[in-house]
Tab-separated table of C-alpha atoms (C1' of nucleotides) in Angstrom:
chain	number	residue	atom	x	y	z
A	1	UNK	CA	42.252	22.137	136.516
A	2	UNK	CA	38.655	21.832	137.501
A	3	UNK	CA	37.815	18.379	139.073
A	4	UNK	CA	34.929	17.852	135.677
A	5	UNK	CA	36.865	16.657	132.758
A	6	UNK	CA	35.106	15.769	129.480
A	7	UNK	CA	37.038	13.399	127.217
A	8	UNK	CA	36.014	12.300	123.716
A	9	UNK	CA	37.148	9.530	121.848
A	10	UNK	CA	36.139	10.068	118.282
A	11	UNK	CA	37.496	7.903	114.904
A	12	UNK	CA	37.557	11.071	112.635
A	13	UNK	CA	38.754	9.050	109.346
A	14	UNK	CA	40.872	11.906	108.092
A	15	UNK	CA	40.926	14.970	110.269
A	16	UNK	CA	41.306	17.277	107.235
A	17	UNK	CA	38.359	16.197	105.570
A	18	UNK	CA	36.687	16.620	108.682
A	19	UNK	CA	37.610	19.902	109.785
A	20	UNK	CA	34.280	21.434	109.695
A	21	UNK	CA	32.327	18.747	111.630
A	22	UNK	CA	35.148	19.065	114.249
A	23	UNK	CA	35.227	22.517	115.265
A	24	UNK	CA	31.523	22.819	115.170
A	25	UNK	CA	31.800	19.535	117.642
A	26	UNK	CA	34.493	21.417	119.720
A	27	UNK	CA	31.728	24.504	119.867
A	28	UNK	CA	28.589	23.298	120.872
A	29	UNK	CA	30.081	20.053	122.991
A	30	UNK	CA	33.508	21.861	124.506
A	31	UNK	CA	35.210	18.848	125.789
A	32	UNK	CA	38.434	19.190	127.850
A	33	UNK	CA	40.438	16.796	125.751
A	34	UNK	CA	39.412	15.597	122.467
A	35	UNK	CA	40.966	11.980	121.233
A	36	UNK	CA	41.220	11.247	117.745
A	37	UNK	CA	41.677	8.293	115.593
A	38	UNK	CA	42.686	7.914	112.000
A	39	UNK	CA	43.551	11.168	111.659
A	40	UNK	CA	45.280	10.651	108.279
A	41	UNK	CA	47.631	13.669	108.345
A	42	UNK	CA	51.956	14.018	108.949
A	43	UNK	CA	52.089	15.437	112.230
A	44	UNK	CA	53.622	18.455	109.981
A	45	UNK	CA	50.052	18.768	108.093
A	46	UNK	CA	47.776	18.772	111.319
A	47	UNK	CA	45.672	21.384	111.544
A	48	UNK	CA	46.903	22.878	114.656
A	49	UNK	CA	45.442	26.286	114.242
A	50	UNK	CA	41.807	25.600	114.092
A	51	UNK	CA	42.209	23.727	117.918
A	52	UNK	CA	44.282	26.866	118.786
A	53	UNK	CA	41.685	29.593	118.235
A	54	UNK	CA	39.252	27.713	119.991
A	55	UNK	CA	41.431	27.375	123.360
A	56	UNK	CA	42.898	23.978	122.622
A	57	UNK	CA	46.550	24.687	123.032
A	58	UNK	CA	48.000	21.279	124.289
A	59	UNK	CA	48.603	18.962	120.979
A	60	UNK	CA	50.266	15.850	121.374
A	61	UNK	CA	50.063	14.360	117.666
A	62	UNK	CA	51.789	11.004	116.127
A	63	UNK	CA	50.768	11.148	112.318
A	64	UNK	CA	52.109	9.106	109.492
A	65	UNK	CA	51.429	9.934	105.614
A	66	UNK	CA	47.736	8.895	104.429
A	67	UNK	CA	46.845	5.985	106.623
A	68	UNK	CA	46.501	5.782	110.330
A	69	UNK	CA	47.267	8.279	112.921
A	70	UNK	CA	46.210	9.607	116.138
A	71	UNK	CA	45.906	12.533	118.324
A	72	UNK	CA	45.280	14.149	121.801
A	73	UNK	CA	43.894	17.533	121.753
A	74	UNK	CA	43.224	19.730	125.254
A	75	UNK	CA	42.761	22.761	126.985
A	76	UNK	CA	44.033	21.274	130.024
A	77	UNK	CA	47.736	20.476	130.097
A	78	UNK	CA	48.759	16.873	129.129
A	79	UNK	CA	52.208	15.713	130.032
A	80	UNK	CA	54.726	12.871	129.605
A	81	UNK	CA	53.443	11.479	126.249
A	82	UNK	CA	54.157	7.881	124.781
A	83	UNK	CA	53.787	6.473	121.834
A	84	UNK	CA	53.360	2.562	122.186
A	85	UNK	CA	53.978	0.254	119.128
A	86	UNK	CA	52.069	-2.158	119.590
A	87	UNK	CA	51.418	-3.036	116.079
A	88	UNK	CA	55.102	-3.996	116.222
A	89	UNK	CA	55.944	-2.475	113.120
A	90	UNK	CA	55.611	1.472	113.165
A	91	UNK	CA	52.167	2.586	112.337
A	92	UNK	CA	51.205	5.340	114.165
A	93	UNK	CA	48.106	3.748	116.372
A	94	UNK	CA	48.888	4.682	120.081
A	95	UNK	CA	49.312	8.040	121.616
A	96	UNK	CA	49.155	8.812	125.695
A	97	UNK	CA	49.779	11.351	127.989
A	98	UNK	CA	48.965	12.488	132.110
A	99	UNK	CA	46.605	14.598	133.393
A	100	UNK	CA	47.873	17.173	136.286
A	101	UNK	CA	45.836	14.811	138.123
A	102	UNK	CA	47.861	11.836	137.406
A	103	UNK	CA	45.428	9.901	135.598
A	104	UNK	CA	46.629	8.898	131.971
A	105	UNK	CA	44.310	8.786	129.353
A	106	UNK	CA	45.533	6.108	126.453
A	107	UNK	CA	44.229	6.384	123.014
A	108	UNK	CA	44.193	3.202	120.369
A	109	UNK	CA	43.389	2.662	116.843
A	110	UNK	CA	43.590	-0.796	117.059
A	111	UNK	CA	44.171	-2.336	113.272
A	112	UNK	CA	40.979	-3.271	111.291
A	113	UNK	CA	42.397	-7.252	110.842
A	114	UNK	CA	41.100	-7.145	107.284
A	115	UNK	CA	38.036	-9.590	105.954
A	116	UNK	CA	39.253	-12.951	106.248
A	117	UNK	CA	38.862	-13.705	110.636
A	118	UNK	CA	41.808	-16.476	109.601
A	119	UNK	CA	45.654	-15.619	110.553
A	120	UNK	CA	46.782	-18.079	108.334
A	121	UNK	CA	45.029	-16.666	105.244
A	122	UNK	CA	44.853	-12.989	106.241
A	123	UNK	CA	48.021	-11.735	108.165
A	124	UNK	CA	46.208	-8.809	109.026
A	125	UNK	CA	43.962	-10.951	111.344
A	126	UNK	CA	46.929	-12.263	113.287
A	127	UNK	CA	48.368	-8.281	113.834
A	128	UNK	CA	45.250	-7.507	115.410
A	129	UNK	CA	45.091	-10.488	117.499
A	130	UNK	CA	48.686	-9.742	118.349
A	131	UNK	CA	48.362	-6.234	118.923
A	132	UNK	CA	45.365	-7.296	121.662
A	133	UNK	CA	48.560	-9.569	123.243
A	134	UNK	CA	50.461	-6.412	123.676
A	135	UNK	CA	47.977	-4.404	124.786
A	136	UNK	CA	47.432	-7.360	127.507
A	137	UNK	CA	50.629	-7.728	128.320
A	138	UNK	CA	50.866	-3.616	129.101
A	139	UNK	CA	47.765	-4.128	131.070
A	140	UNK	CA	48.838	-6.924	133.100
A	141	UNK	CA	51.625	-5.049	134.786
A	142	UNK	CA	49.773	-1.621	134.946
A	143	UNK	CA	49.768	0.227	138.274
A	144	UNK	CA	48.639	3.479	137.199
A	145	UNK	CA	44.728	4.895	136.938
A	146	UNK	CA	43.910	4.925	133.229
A	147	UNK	CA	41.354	6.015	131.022
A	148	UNK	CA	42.051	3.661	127.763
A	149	UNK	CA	39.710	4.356	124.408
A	150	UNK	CA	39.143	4.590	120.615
A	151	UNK	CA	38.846	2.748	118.014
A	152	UNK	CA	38.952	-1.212	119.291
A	153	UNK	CA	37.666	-2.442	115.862
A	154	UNK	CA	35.552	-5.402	118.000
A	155	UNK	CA	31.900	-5.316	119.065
A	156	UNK	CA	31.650	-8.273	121.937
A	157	UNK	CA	28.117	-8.337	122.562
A	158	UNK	CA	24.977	-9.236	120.661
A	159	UNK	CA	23.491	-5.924	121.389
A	160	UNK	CA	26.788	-4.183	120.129
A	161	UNK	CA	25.820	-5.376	117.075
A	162	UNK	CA	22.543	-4.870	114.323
A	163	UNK	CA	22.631	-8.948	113.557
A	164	UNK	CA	24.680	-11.263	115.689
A	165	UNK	CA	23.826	-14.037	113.386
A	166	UNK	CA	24.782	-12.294	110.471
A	167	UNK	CA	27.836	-10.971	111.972
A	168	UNK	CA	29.435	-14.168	113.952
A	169	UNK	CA	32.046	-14.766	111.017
A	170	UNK	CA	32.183	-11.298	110.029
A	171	UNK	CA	35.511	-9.725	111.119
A	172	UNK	CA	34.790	-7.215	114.579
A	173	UNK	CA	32.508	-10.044	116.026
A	174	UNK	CA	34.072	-13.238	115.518
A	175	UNK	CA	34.730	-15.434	118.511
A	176	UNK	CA	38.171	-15.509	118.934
A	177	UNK	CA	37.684	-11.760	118.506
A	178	UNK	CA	35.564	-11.490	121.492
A	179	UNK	CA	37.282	-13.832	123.201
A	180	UNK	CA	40.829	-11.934	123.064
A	181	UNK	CA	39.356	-8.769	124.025
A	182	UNK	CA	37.577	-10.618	126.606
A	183	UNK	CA	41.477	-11.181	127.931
A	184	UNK	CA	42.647	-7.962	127.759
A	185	UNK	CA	39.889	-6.729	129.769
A	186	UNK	CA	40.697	-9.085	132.412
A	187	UNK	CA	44.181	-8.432	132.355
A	188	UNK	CA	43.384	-4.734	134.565
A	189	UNK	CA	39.631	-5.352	135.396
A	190	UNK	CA	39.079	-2.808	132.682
A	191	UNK	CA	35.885	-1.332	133.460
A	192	UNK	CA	33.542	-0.887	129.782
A	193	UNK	CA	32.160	2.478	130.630
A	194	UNK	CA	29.756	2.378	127.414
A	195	UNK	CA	27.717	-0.898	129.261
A	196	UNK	CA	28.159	0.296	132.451
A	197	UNK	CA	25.957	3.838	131.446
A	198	UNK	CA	23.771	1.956	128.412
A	199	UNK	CA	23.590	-1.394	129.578
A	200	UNK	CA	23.720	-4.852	127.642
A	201	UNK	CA	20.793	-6.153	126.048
A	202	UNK	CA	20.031	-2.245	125.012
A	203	UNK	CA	21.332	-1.168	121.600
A	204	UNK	CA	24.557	0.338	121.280
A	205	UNK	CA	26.338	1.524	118.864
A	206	UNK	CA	28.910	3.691	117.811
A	207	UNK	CA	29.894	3.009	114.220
A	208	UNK	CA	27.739	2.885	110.664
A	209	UNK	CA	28.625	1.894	107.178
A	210	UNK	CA	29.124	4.889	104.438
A	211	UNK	CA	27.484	2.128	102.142
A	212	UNK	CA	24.194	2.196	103.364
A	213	UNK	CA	21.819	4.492	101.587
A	214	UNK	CA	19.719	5.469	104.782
A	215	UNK	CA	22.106	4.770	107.318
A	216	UNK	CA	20.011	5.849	110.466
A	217	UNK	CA	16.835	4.266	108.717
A	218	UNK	CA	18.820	0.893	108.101
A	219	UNK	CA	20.279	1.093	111.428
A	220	UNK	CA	23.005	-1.259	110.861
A	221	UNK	CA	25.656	-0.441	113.336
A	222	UNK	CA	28.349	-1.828	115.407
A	223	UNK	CA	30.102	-1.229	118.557
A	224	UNK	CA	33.826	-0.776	117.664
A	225	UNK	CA	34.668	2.308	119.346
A	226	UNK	CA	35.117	1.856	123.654
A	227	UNK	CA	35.535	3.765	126.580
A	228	UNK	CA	37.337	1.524	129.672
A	229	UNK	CA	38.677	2.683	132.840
A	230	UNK	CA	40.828	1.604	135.863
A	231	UNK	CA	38.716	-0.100	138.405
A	232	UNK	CA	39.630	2.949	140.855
A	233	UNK	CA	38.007	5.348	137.869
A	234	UNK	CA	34.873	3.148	138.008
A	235	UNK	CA	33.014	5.757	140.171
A	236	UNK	CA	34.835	9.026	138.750
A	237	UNK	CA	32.778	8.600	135.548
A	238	UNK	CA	29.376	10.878	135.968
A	239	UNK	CA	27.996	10.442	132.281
A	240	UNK	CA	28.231	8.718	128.792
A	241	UNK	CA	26.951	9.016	125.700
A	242	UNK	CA	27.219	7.836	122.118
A	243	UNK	CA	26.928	11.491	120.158
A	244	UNK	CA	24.835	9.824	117.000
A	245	UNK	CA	23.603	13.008	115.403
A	246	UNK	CA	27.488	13.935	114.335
A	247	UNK	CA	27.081	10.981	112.213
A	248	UNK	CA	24.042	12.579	110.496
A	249	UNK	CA	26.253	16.118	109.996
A	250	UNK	CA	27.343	16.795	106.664
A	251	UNK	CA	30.398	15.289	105.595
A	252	UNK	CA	30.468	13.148	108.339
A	253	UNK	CA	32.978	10.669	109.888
A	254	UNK	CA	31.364	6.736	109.957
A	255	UNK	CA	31.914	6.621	113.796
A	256	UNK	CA	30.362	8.818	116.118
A	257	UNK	CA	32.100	10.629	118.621
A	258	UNK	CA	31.698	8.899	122.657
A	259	UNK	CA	31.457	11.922	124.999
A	260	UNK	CA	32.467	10.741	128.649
A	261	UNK	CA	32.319	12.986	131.935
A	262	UNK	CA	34.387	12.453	134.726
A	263	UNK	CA	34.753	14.033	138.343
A	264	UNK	CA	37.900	13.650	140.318
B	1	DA	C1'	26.719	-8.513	103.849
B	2	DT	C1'	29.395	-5.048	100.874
B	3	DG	C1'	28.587	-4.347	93.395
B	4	DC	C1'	26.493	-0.131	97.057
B	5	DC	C1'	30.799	4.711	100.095
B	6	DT	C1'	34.850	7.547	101.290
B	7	DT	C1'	39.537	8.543	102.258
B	8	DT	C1'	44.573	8.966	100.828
B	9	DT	C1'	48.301	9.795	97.166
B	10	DT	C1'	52.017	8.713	92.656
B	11	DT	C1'	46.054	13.010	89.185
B	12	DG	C1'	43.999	8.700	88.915
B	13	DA	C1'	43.846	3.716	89.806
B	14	DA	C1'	44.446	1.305	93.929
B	15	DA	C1'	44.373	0.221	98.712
B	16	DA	C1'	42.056	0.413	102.891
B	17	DG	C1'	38.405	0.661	105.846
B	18	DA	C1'	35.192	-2.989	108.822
DNA sequence: ATGCCTTTTTTGAAAAGA
């Protein structure tokens, strides 16, 4: 493989639906591996021959029906794949595989937690918080180089967000949100590639409401989708950028795609 | 913030997203 990869994590929300807006991504951006989440398709429903005509050969899929779902696609060979469950109860929210370079390239849909930030009164809330435990746990005891991205469903900072104020005890920027991501970043020195390219106080963000009429005019975004890396990746990472104009495409997705460049 | 939008499937109301 050449030593520039370009890796995209992109929350698709249906990759059917999407098709369109995805292979004219794949032909004016041509990124080496292309991560989806929510992909909403049975793994024998994806829409393998679309990646196929366009060179994208290596498909390492884990679907369930109508919710969910993610996917690694690449025209570079990906090997050993896993499928984590960290939800803890078989939704289809984790795929990985190895580059021929060794590095392994993770890719999360980490559960929405619903609208009430309270475990007691919203189980969801606790299976988020829980699947962040896992994740930390993994990381703790994680020895190999690792690109880790999607859909994190939490915006930390003030500037990931288009009103902190109005957002505190909104779910994706409530404290104990921030403050369990917080640990899992610690757990591997996780390096946040999106603040280390665009950093903190500027804007940033990566996801925007269907609901808004105007959404670019109203501008109400949040951060929720993430790019980290192994601390030993840090300097392998050449470029970043949020790709907001897909959002603008017809038919679009609510998240924009995050185009990374790395050279090994 | 979400009455506002968009997806899926049991074709059509409901759940989920965040």
């Amino acid at each position: 493989m050449s030593d520039t990869l370009k890796v995209v994590s992109w929350n698709i929300n249906s990759v059917r639906a999407r098709i369109e807006i995805v292979e004219r991504f794949l032909k004016e951006e041509a990124p080496d591996v292309l991560c989806l989440q929510e992909t909403k398709v049975r793994n024998d429903q994806f829409p393998e021959g679309t990646f196929r005509q366009l060179g994208y050969n290596h498909l390492i899929l884990n679907g369930q029906p109508m919710h969910h779902g993610v996917a690694m696609i690449s025209r570079v060979p990906l090997h050993k794949d896993e499928r984590f469950d960290w939800q803890a109860n078989g939704e289809a929210r984790h795929v990985g595989a190895r580059l021929e370079n060794g590095v392994r390239i993770e890719n999360v849909y980490i559960p929405a937690g619903g609208e009430i930030p309270n475990r007691e009164e919203n189980p969801k809330f606790g299976q988020k918080l829980d699947f962040y435990q896992r994740m930390t746990d993994w990381s703790a005891a994680l020895e190999t180089p690792t690109i880790l991205l999607g859909d994190f469903n939490v915006a930390p900072l003030e500037s990931d967000v288009w009103s902190h104020k109005q957002l505190i005890n909104v779910v994706s920027h409530t404290q104990i949100e921030i403050d369990t991501m917080a640990k899992l970043q610690a757990a591997h020195d996780w390096v946040d590639i999106g603040r280390k390219f665009i950093p903190d106080p500027e804007r940033l963000y990566t996801w925007w409401s269907y609901r808004a009429r105007d959404w670019r005019a109203s501008d109400k975004g949040r951060r929720l989708d993430h790019v980290w890396v192994s601390p030993e990746l840090e300097n392998k990472a050449v470029s970043h950028v949020v790709h907001e104009d897909a959002r603008g495409w017809a038919k679009p997705s609510d998240h924009a795609p995050l185009i990374t460049e790395f050279k090994f």
